Amino acid sequence: QITLKESGPTLVKPTQTLTLTCTFSGFSLSTTGVGVGWIRQPPGKALEWLAVIYWDDDKRYSPSLRYRFNINKDTSKNLVIFTMTNMDPMDTGTYYCARVEITYAGILRQDAFDVWGLGTMVTVSS
Amino acid sequence: QSALTQPRSVSGSPGQSLTISCIGTNSDVGGYNYVSWYQQYPGKAPKLMIYDVNKRPSGVPDRFSGSKSGDTASLTISGLQAEDEADYYCCSYAGSYSWVFGGGTELTVL
């Protein structure tokens, strides 16, 4: 069974850095074609893709916010750490991590975020 | 990289069929057959319903189907049921191992 779980602070102050951890089980982040991504959702609004890290340590970020993000993995501990600098009240929302698979080198995969964590609510307020 | 365009809301009666559109560009929806759809109930995490434009994960009812024409992807739900009332999001691969989501569609079963 594949599971992911987000953890981190529920409240951060403006200008602070947010650090979230995604702890997962049931798959390996060293498997070709596999990645873990972060997606956020402001209250009452749409999902927004933020970042992803792949099995080969390739890291990709949303172009509009890329300079605020960093993502790293610890394959041996099955976790992904996501940081977001200079937090603003507009960054308030639920942050999800999710497994993503991509077809690579002829290995067919689902090319989608197939398993999601429950999400963690982050409020940015002074 | 702009969000994919979805209708804000759609509605239908039980038993009917309805379609949700997802409009992108040739840099995302039109450029790759990597469109996925997610169902989200209030306060819950999204659930994958369709991947690779028209494939269903195990356990997803065959009432849900996906298609694509040019820069527009579509999710069709046939035989609408009360339990289908939820928010639906499309997502597309956008090249260079990046992704983009749609603005979401609220589906109401009348």
PDB file of C-alpha atoms in Angstrom:
ATOM      1  CA  GLN A   1       0.000   0.000   0.000  1.00  0.00           C
ATOM      2  CA  ILE A   2       1.328   3.394  -0.992  1.00  0.00           C
ATOM      3  CA  THR A   3       0.936   6.239   1.505  1.00  0.00           C
ATOM      4  CA  LEU A   4       2.246   9.762   1.804  1.00  0.00           C
ATOM      5  CA  LYS A   5       1.960  12.114   4.760  1.00  0.00           C
ATOM      6  CA  GLU A   6       2.765  15.796   5.002  1.00  0.00           C
ATOM      7  CA  SER A   7       4.116  17.366   8.175  1.00  0.00           C
ATOM      8  CA  GLY A   8       5.233  20.822   9.174  1.00  0.00           C
ATOM      9  CA  PRO A   9       4.131  23.972  10.968  1.00  0.00           C
ATOM     10  CA  THR A  10       0.496  25.012  10.880  1.00  0.00           C
ATOM     11  CA  LEU A  11       1.327  28.680  11.406  1.00  0.00           C
ATOM     12  CA  VAL A  12       4.169  30.754  10.008  1.00  0.00           C
ATOM     13  CA  LYS A  13       4.797  34.483  10.109  1.00  0.00           C
ATOM     14  CA  PRO A  14       5.145  36.657   7.019  1.00  0.00           C
ATOM     15  CA  THR A  15       8.684  36.671   5.585  1.00  0.00           C
ATOM     16  CA  GLN A  16       9.522  33.411   7.339  1.00  0.00           C
ATOM     17  CA  THR A  17      10.579  30.233   5.526  1.00  0.00           C
ATOM     18  CA  LEU A  18       8.189  27.277   5.428  1.00  0.00           C
ATOM     19  CA  THR A  19       9.648  23.785   5.614  1.00  0.00           C
ATOM     20  CA  LEU A  20       7.391  20.819   4.894  1.00  0.00           C
ATOM     21  CA  THR A  21       8.254  17.145   4.980  1.00  0.00           C
ATOM     22  CA  CYS A  22       6.604  14.405   2.975  1.00  0.00           C
ATOM     23  CA  THR A  23       7.112  10.959   4.467  1.00  0.00           C
ATOM     24  CA  PHE A  24       6.101   8.119   2.210  1.00  0.00           C
ATOM     25  CA  SER A  25       5.936   4.340   2.127  1.00  0.00           C
ATOM     26  CA  GLY A  26       5.121   1.621  -0.366  1.00  0.00           C
ATOM     27  CA  PHE A  27       7.422   2.836  -3.127  1.00  0.00           C
ATOM     28  CA  SER A  28      10.999   3.921  -3.674  1.00  0.00           C
ATOM     29  CA  LEU A  29      12.117   7.293  -4.948  1.00  0.00           C
ATOM     30  CA  SER A  30      15.012   5.544  -6.637  1.00  0.00           C
ATOM     31  CA  THR A  31      12.705   3.761  -9.083  1.00  0.00           C
ATOM     32  CA  THR A  32      12.967   5.048 -12.652  1.00  0.00           C
ATOM     33  CA  GLY A  33      10.011   7.213 -13.601  1.00  0.00           C
ATOM     34  CA  VAL A  34       8.901   8.015 -10.069  1.00  0.00           C
ATOM     35  CA  GLY A  35       8.792  11.391  -8.372  1.00  0.00           C
ATOM     36  CA  VAL A  36       7.168  13.255  -5.488  1.00  0.00           C
ATOM     37  CA  GLY A  37       5.487  16.568  -6.061  1.00  0.00           C
ATOM     38  CA  TRP A  38       4.002  19.368  -3.973  1.00  0.00           C
ATOM     39  CA  ILE A  39       0.665  20.938  -4.791  1.00  0.00           C
ATOM     40  CA  ARG A  40      -1.114  23.638  -2.807  1.00  0.00           C
ATOM     41  CA  GLN A  41      -4.699  24.812  -2.550  1.00  0.00           C
ATOM     42  CA  PRO A  42      -5.694  28.162  -1.033  1.00  0.00           C
ATOM     43  CA  PRO A  43      -9.020  28.040   0.821  1.00  0.00           C
ATOM     44  CA  GLY A  44     -11.858  27.762  -1.688  1.00  0.00           C
ATOM     45  CA  LYS A  45      -9.492  27.925  -4.639  1.00  0.00           C
ATOM     46  CA  ALA A  46      -7.874  25.663  -7.196  1.00  0.00           C
ATOM     47  CA  LEU A  47      -4.986  23.252  -7.006  1.00  0.00           C
ATOM     48  CA  GLU A  48      -1.621  24.701  -7.981  1.00  0.00           C
ATOM     49  CA  TRP A  49       1.436  22.641  -8.813  1.00  0.00           C
ATOM     50  CA  LEU A  50       4.540  23.937  -6.999  1.00  0.00           C
ATOM     51  CA  ALA A  51       7.471  21.556  -7.348  1.00  0.00           C
ATOM     52  CA  VAL A  52       8.560  18.001  -8.038  1.00  0.00           C
ATOM     53  CA  ILE A  53      11.661  15.906  -7.487  1.00  0.00           C
ATOM     54  CA  TYR A  54      12.333  12.795  -9.532  1.00  0.00           C
ATOM     55  CA  TRP A  55      14.163   9.517  -8.996  1.00  0.00           C
ATOM     56  CA  ASP A  56      17.293  10.898 -10.679  1.00  0.00           C
ATOM     57  CA  ASP A  57      17.299  14.017  -8.420  1.00  0.00           C
ATOM     58  CA  ASP A  58      15.979  16.188 -11.248  1.00  0.00           C
ATOM     59  CA  LYS A  59      14.065  19.073  -9.654  1.00  0.00           C
ATOM     60  CA  ARG A  60      11.399  21.196 -11.311  1.00  0.00           C
ATOM     61  CA  TYR A  61       9.552  24.222 -10.004  1.00  0.00           C
ATOM     62  CA  SER A  62       6.537  26.264 -10.992  1.00  0.00           C
ATOM     63  CA  PRO A  63       7.954  29.067 -13.175  1.00  0.00           C
ATOM     64  CA  SER A  64       6.005  31.803 -11.418  1.00  0.00           C
ATOM     65  CA  LEU A  65       7.362  30.992  -7.954  1.00  0.00           C
ATOM     66  CA  ARG A  66      10.531  29.079  -8.643  1.00  0.00           C
ATOM     67  CA  TYR A  67      12.907  31.450  -6.895  1.00  0.00           C
ATOM     68  CA  ARG A  68      11.205  30.844  -3.581  1.00  0.00           C
ATOM     69  CA  PHE A  69      11.332  27.047  -3.669  1.00  0.00           C
ATOM     70  CA  ASN A  70      13.735  24.282  -2.884  1.00  0.00           C
ATOM     71  CA  ILE A  71      13.068  20.565  -2.873  1.00  0.00           C
ATOM     72  CA  ASN A  72      15.274  17.712  -1.764  1.00  0.00           C
ATOM     73  CA  LYS A  73      14.935  14.017  -1.084  1.00  0.00           C
ATOM     74  CA  ASP A  74      16.386  11.471   1.275  1.00  0.00           C
ATOM     75  CA  THR A  75      15.871   8.213  -0.521  1.00  0.00           C
ATOM     76  CA  SER A  76      17.143   6.074   2.339  1.00  0.00           C
ATOM     77  CA  LYS A  77      14.615   7.617   4.742  1.00  0.00           C
ATOM     78  CA  ASN A  78      11.747   7.810   2.232  1.00  0.00           C
ATOM     79  CA  LEU A  79      11.162  11.491   2.621  1.00  0.00           C
ATOM     80  CA  VAL A  80      11.036  14.678   0.588  1.00  0.00           C
ATOM     81  CA  ILE A  81      11.635  18.113   2.066  1.00  0.00           C
ATOM     82  CA  PHE A  82      10.137  21.227   0.509  1.00  0.00           C
ATOM     83  CA  THR A  83      11.022  24.761   1.518  1.00  0.00           C
ATOM     84  CA  MET A  84       9.351  28.002   0.528  1.00  0.00           C
ATOM     85  CA  THR A  85      10.940  31.318   1.443  1.00  0.00           C
ATOM     86  CA  ASN A  86       9.474  34.731   2.174  1.00  0.00           C
ATOM     87  CA  MET A  87       6.028  33.482   3.112  1.00  0.00           C
ATOM     88  CA  ASP A  88       3.081  35.804   2.593  1.00  0.00           C
ATOM     89  CA  PRO A  89      -0.552  35.609   3.772  1.00  0.00           C
ATOM     90  CA  MET A  90      -1.443  34.778   0.157  1.00  0.00           C
ATOM     91  CA  ASP A  91       0.468  31.517   0.629  1.00  0.00           C
ATOM     92  CA  THR A  92      -2.101  30.325   3.165  1.00  0.00           C
ATOM     93  CA  GLY A  93      -3.635  27.037   2.146  1.00  0.00           C
ATOM     94  CA  THR A  94      -3.485  23.269   2.202  1.00  0.00           C
ATOM     95  CA  TYR A  95      -0.242  21.781   0.955  1.00  0.00           C
ATOM     96  CA  TYR A  96      -0.297  18.290  -0.514  1.00  0.00           C
ATOM     97  CA  CYS A  97       2.476  15.948  -1.499  1.00  0.00           C
ATOM     98  CA  ALA A  98       1.744  13.304  -4.088  1.00  0.00           C
ATOM     99  CA  ARG A  99       3.552  10.559  -5.931  1.00  0.00           C
ATOM    100  CA  VAL A 100       3.973  11.213  -9.633  1.00  0.00           C
ATOM    101  CA  GLU A 101       4.892   8.738 -12.305  1.00  0.00           C
ATOM    102  CA  ILE A 102       6.193   9.555 -15.770  1.00  0.00           C
ATOM    103  CA  THR A 103       6.785   7.346 -18.766  1.00  0.00           C
ATOM    104  CA  TYR A 104      10.541   7.175 -19.254  1.00  0.00           C
ATOM    105  CA  ALA A 105      12.913   5.134 -21.399  1.00  0.00           C
ATOM    106  CA  GLY A 106      10.053   3.123 -22.784  1.00  0.00           C
ATOM    107  CA  ILE A 107       8.673   2.177 -19.378  1.00  0.00           C
ATOM    108  CA  LEU A 108       4.995   3.054 -19.451  1.00  0.00           C
ATOM    109  CA  ARG A 109       3.632   4.699 -16.315  1.00  0.00           C
ATOM    110  CA  GLN A 110       0.533   6.633 -15.351  1.00  0.00           C
ATOM    111  CA  ASP A 111       1.972  10.095 -16.068  1.00  0.00           C
ATOM    112  CA  ALA A 112      -0.072  11.568 -13.252  1.00  0.00           C
ATOM    113  CA  PHE A 113      -0.158  12.260  -9.531  1.00  0.00           C
ATOM    114  CA  ASP A 114      -1.580   8.895  -8.592  1.00  0.00           C
ATOM    115  CA  VAL A 115      -1.448   8.853  -4.784  1.00  0.00           C
ATOM    116  CA  TRP A 116      -1.874  11.880  -2.537  1.00  0.00           C
ATOM    117  CA  GLY A 117      -1.288  12.649   1.079  1.00  0.00           C
ATOM    118  CA  LEU A 118      -4.104  14.026   3.218  1.00  0.00           C
ATOM    119  CA  GLY A 119      -2.625  17.508   3.084  1.00  0.00           C
ATOM    120  CA  THR A 120      -1.491  19.920   5.750  1.00  0.00           C
ATOM    121  CA  MET A 121      -3.022  23.330   6.344  1.00  0.00           C
ATOM    122  CA  VAL A 122      -0.571  26.212   6.602  1.00  0.00           C
ATOM    123  CA  THR A 123      -1.643  29.657   7.753  1.00  0.00           C
ATOM    124  CA  VAL A 124       0.558  32.675   7.201  1.00  0.00           C
ATOM    125  CA  SER A 125      -0.196  35.370   9.717  1.00  0.00           C
ATOM    126  CA  SER A 126       1.602  37.644  12.108  1.00  0.00           C
TER     127      SER A 126
ATOM    128  CA  GLN B   1       2.803  28.547 -17.809  1.00  0.00           C
ATOM    129  CA  SER B   2      -0.816  29.561 -17.179  1.00  0.00           C
ATOM    130  CA  ALA B   3      -3.446  27.442 -15.488  1.00  0.00           C
ATOM    131  CA  LEU B   4      -5.582  25.336 -17.776  1.00  0.00           C
ATOM    132  CA  THR B   5      -9.060  26.734 -18.368  1.00  0.00           C
ATOM    133  CA  GLN B   6     -12.070  24.888 -16.997  1.00  0.00           C
ATOM    134  CA  PRO B   7     -15.685  25.997 -16.586  1.00  0.00           C
ATOM    135  CA  ARG B   8     -16.305  27.196 -13.051  1.00  0.00           C
ATOM    136  CA  SER B   9     -19.360  24.983 -12.654  1.00  0.00           C
ATOM    137  CA  VAL B  10     -21.508  22.404 -14.401  1.00  0.00           C
ATOM    138  CA  SER B  11     -24.688  20.673 -13.353  1.00  0.00           C
ATOM    139  CA  GLY B  12     -26.815  17.759 -14.408  1.00  0.00           C
ATOM    140  CA  SER B  13     -29.595  15.482 -13.269  1.00  0.00           C
ATOM    141  CA  PRO B  14     -29.101  11.899 -12.147  1.00  0.00           C
ATOM    142  CA  GLY B  15     -28.715   9.572 -15.094  1.00  0.00           C
ATOM    143  CA  GLN B  16     -27.619  12.273 -17.476  1.00  0.00           C
ATOM    144  CA  SER B  17     -24.229  12.610 -19.119  1.00  0.00           C
ATOM    145  CA  LEU B  18     -22.120  15.692 -18.867  1.00  0.00           C
ATOM    146  CA  THR B  19     -18.725  16.820 -20.058  1.00  0.00           C
ATOM    147  CA  ILE B  20     -16.141  19.076 -18.438  1.00  0.00           C
ATOM    148  CA  SER B  21     -13.673  20.783 -20.731  1.00  0.00           C
ATOM    149  CA  CYS B  22     -10.057  21.676 -20.052  1.00  0.00           C
ATOM    150  CA  ILE B  23      -8.433  24.109 -22.445  1.00  0.00           C
ATOM    151  CA  GLY B  24      -4.682  24.448 -22.660  1.00  0.00           C
ATOM    152  CA  THR B  25      -2.097  25.208 -25.289  1.00  0.00           C
ATOM    153  CA  ASN B  26       0.175  23.292 -27.605  1.00  0.00           C
ATOM    154  CA  SER B  27       2.799  23.502 -24.839  1.00  0.00           C
ATOM    155  CA  ASP B  28       0.775  21.359 -22.471  1.00  0.00           C
ATOM    156  CA  VAL B  29      -2.560  19.681 -23.327  1.00  0.00           C
ATOM    157  CA  GLY B  30      -1.998  19.820 -27.068  1.00  0.00           C
ATOM    158  CA  GLY B  31       1.622  18.784 -26.916  1.00  0.00           C
ATOM    159  CA  TYR B  32       1.406  15.599 -24.871  1.00  0.00           C
ATOM    160  CA  ASN B  33      -1.001  12.761 -24.174  1.00  0.00           C
ATOM    161  CA  TYR B  34      -0.410  13.185 -20.461  1.00  0.00           C
ATOM    162  CA  VAL B  35      -3.681  14.709 -19.281  1.00  0.00           C
ATOM    163  CA  SER B  36      -5.108  13.541 -15.979  1.00  0.00           C
ATOM    164  CA  TRP B  37      -8.309  14.280 -14.082  1.00  0.00           C
ATOM    165  CA  TYR B  38      -8.909  14.427 -10.323  1.00  0.00           C
ATOM    166  CA  GLN B  39     -12.033  14.318  -8.200  1.00  0.00           C
ATOM    167  CA  GLN B  40     -12.023  16.212  -4.919  1.00  0.00           C
ATOM    168  CA  TYR B  41     -14.670  16.224  -2.218  1.00  0.00           C
ATOM    169  CA  PRO B  42     -14.760  19.148   0.241  1.00  0.00           C
ATOM    170  CA  GLY B  43     -12.022  18.856   2.828  1.00  0.00           C
ATOM    171  CA  LYS B  44     -10.514  15.797   1.155  1.00  0.00           C
ATOM    172  CA  ALA B  45      -7.451  15.114  -0.942  1.00  0.00           C
ATOM    173  CA  PRO B  46      -7.825  14.827  -4.715  1.00  0.00           C
ATOM    174  CA  LYS B  47      -8.268  11.378  -6.236  1.00  0.00           C
ATOM    175  CA  LEU B  48      -6.938  10.339  -9.631  1.00  0.00           C
ATOM    176  CA  MET B  49      -9.795   9.442 -11.984  1.00  0.00           C
ATOM    177  CA  ILE B  50      -8.218   9.507 -15.460  1.00  0.00           C
ATOM    178  CA  TYR B  51      -4.612   9.434 -16.642  1.00  0.00           C
ATOM    179  CA  ASP B  52      -2.922   9.562 -20.038  1.00  0.00           C
ATOM    180  CA  VAL B  53      -6.010  11.311 -21.472  1.00  0.00           C
ATOM    181  CA  ASN B  54      -8.366   8.335 -21.391  1.00  0.00           C
ATOM    182  CA  LYS B  55      -7.138   5.601 -19.052  1.00  0.00           C
ATOM    183  CA  ARG B  56      -8.857   4.729 -15.798  1.00  0.00           C
ATOM    184  CA  PRO B  57      -7.009   3.556 -12.685  1.00  0.00           C
ATOM    185  CA  SER B  58      -8.259   0.373 -11.123  1.00  0.00           C
ATOM    186  CA  GLY B  59     -11.434   0.968  -9.150  1.00  0.00           C
ATOM    187  CA  VAL B  60     -12.674   4.014 -11.053  1.00  0.00           C
ATOM    188  CA  PRO B  61     -16.131   3.370 -12.541  1.00  0.00           C
ATOM    189  CA  ASP B  62     -16.297   3.124 -16.321  1.00  0.00           C
ATOM    190  CA  ARG B  63     -18.887   5.937 -16.217  1.00  0.00           C
ATOM    191  CA  PHE B  64     -15.858   8.220 -16.227  1.00  0.00           C
ATOM    192  CA  SER B  65     -14.080   8.670 -19.530  1.00  0.00           C
ATOM    193  CA  GLY B  66     -11.565  11.083 -20.984  1.00  0.00           C
ATOM    194  CA  SER B  67     -10.682  12.382 -24.402  1.00  0.00           C
ATOM    195  CA  LYS B  68      -8.640  15.056 -26.120  1.00  0.00           C
ATOM    196  CA  SER B  69      -8.851  17.064 -29.305  1.00  0.00           C
ATOM    197  CA  GLY B  70      -6.117  19.554 -30.067  1.00  0.00           C
ATOM    198  CA  ASP B  71      -5.519  21.779 -27.058  1.00  0.00           C
ATOM    199  CA  THR B  72      -8.756  20.739 -25.326  1.00  0.00           C
ATOM    200  CA  ALA B  73      -9.200  17.745 -23.047  1.00  0.00           C
ATOM    201  CA  SER B  74     -12.556  16.559 -21.777  1.00  0.00           C
ATOM    202  CA  LEU B  75     -13.900  14.484 -18.925  1.00  0.00           C
ATOM    203  CA  THR B  76     -17.269  12.854 -19.529  1.00  0.00           C
ATOM    204  CA  ILE B  77     -19.382  11.368 -16.782  1.00  0.00           C
ATOM    205  CA  SER B  78     -22.236   9.213 -17.975  1.00  0.00           C
ATOM    206  CA  GLY B  79     -25.111   8.001 -15.857  1.00  0.00           C
ATOM    207  CA  LEU B  80     -24.571  10.823 -13.382  1.00  0.00           C
ATOM    208  CA  GLN B  81     -24.978   9.834  -9.749  1.00  0.00           C
ATOM    209  CA  ALA B  82     -25.387  11.898  -6.593  1.00  0.00           C
ATOM    210  CA  GLU B  83     -21.977  10.744  -5.388  1.00  0.00           C
ATOM    211  CA  ASP B  84     -20.353  12.388  -8.411  1.00  0.00           C
ATOM    212  CA  GLU B  85     -21.042  15.809  -6.931  1.00  0.00           C
ATOM    213  CA  ALA B  86     -17.531  17.142  -6.285  1.00  0.00           C
ATOM    214  CA  ASP B  87     -14.850  19.407  -7.715  1.00  0.00           C
ATOM    215  CA  TYR B  88     -12.927  18.168 -10.738  1.00  0.00           C
ATOM    216  CA  TYR B  89      -9.487  19.271 -11.832  1.00  0.00           C
ATOM    217  CA  CYS B  90      -7.557  18.560 -14.982  1.00  0.00           C
ATOM    218  CA  CYS B  91      -3.783  18.433 -15.051  1.00  0.00           C
ATOM    219  CA  SER B  92      -1.332  18.249 -17.914  1.00  0.00           C
ATOM    220  CA  TYR B  93       2.333  17.588 -18.378  1.00  0.00           C
ATOM    221  CA  ALA B  94       3.841  20.864 -19.565  1.00  0.00           C
ATOM    222  CA  GLY B  95       7.212  19.724 -20.818  1.00  0.00           C
ATOM    223  CA  SER B  96      10.586  19.757 -19.077  1.00  0.00           C
ATOM    224  CA  TYR B  97       9.183  17.483 -16.396  1.00  0.00           C
ATOM    225  CA  SER B  98       6.806  20.177 -15.150  1.00  0.00           C
ATOM    226  CA  TRP B  99       3.025  20.177 -14.656  1.00  0.00           C
ATOM    227  CA  VAL B 100       0.049  22.501 -14.717  1.00  0.00           C
ATOM    228  CA  PHE B 101      -3.432  22.190 -13.212  1.00  0.00           C
ATOM    229  CA  GLY B 102      -6.735  23.587 -14.327  1.00  0.00           C
ATOM    230  CA  GLY B 103      -8.822  26.072 -12.370  1.00  0.00           C
ATOM    231  CA  GLY B 104     -11.281  23.414 -11.264  1.00  0.00           C
ATOM    232  CA  THR B 105     -14.954  22.734 -11.991  1.00  0.00           C
ATOM    233  CA  GLU B 106     -17.674  22.366  -9.398  1.00  0.00           C
ATOM    234  CA  LEU B 107     -20.110  19.648 -10.435  1.00  0.00           C
ATOM    235  CA  THR B 108     -23.607  19.802  -9.004  1.00  0.00           C
ATOM    236  CA  VAL B 109     -26.063  16.935  -9.294  1.00  0.00           C
ATOM    237  CA  LEU B 110     -29.544  18.436  -9.397  1.00  0.00           C
TER     238      LEU B 110
END
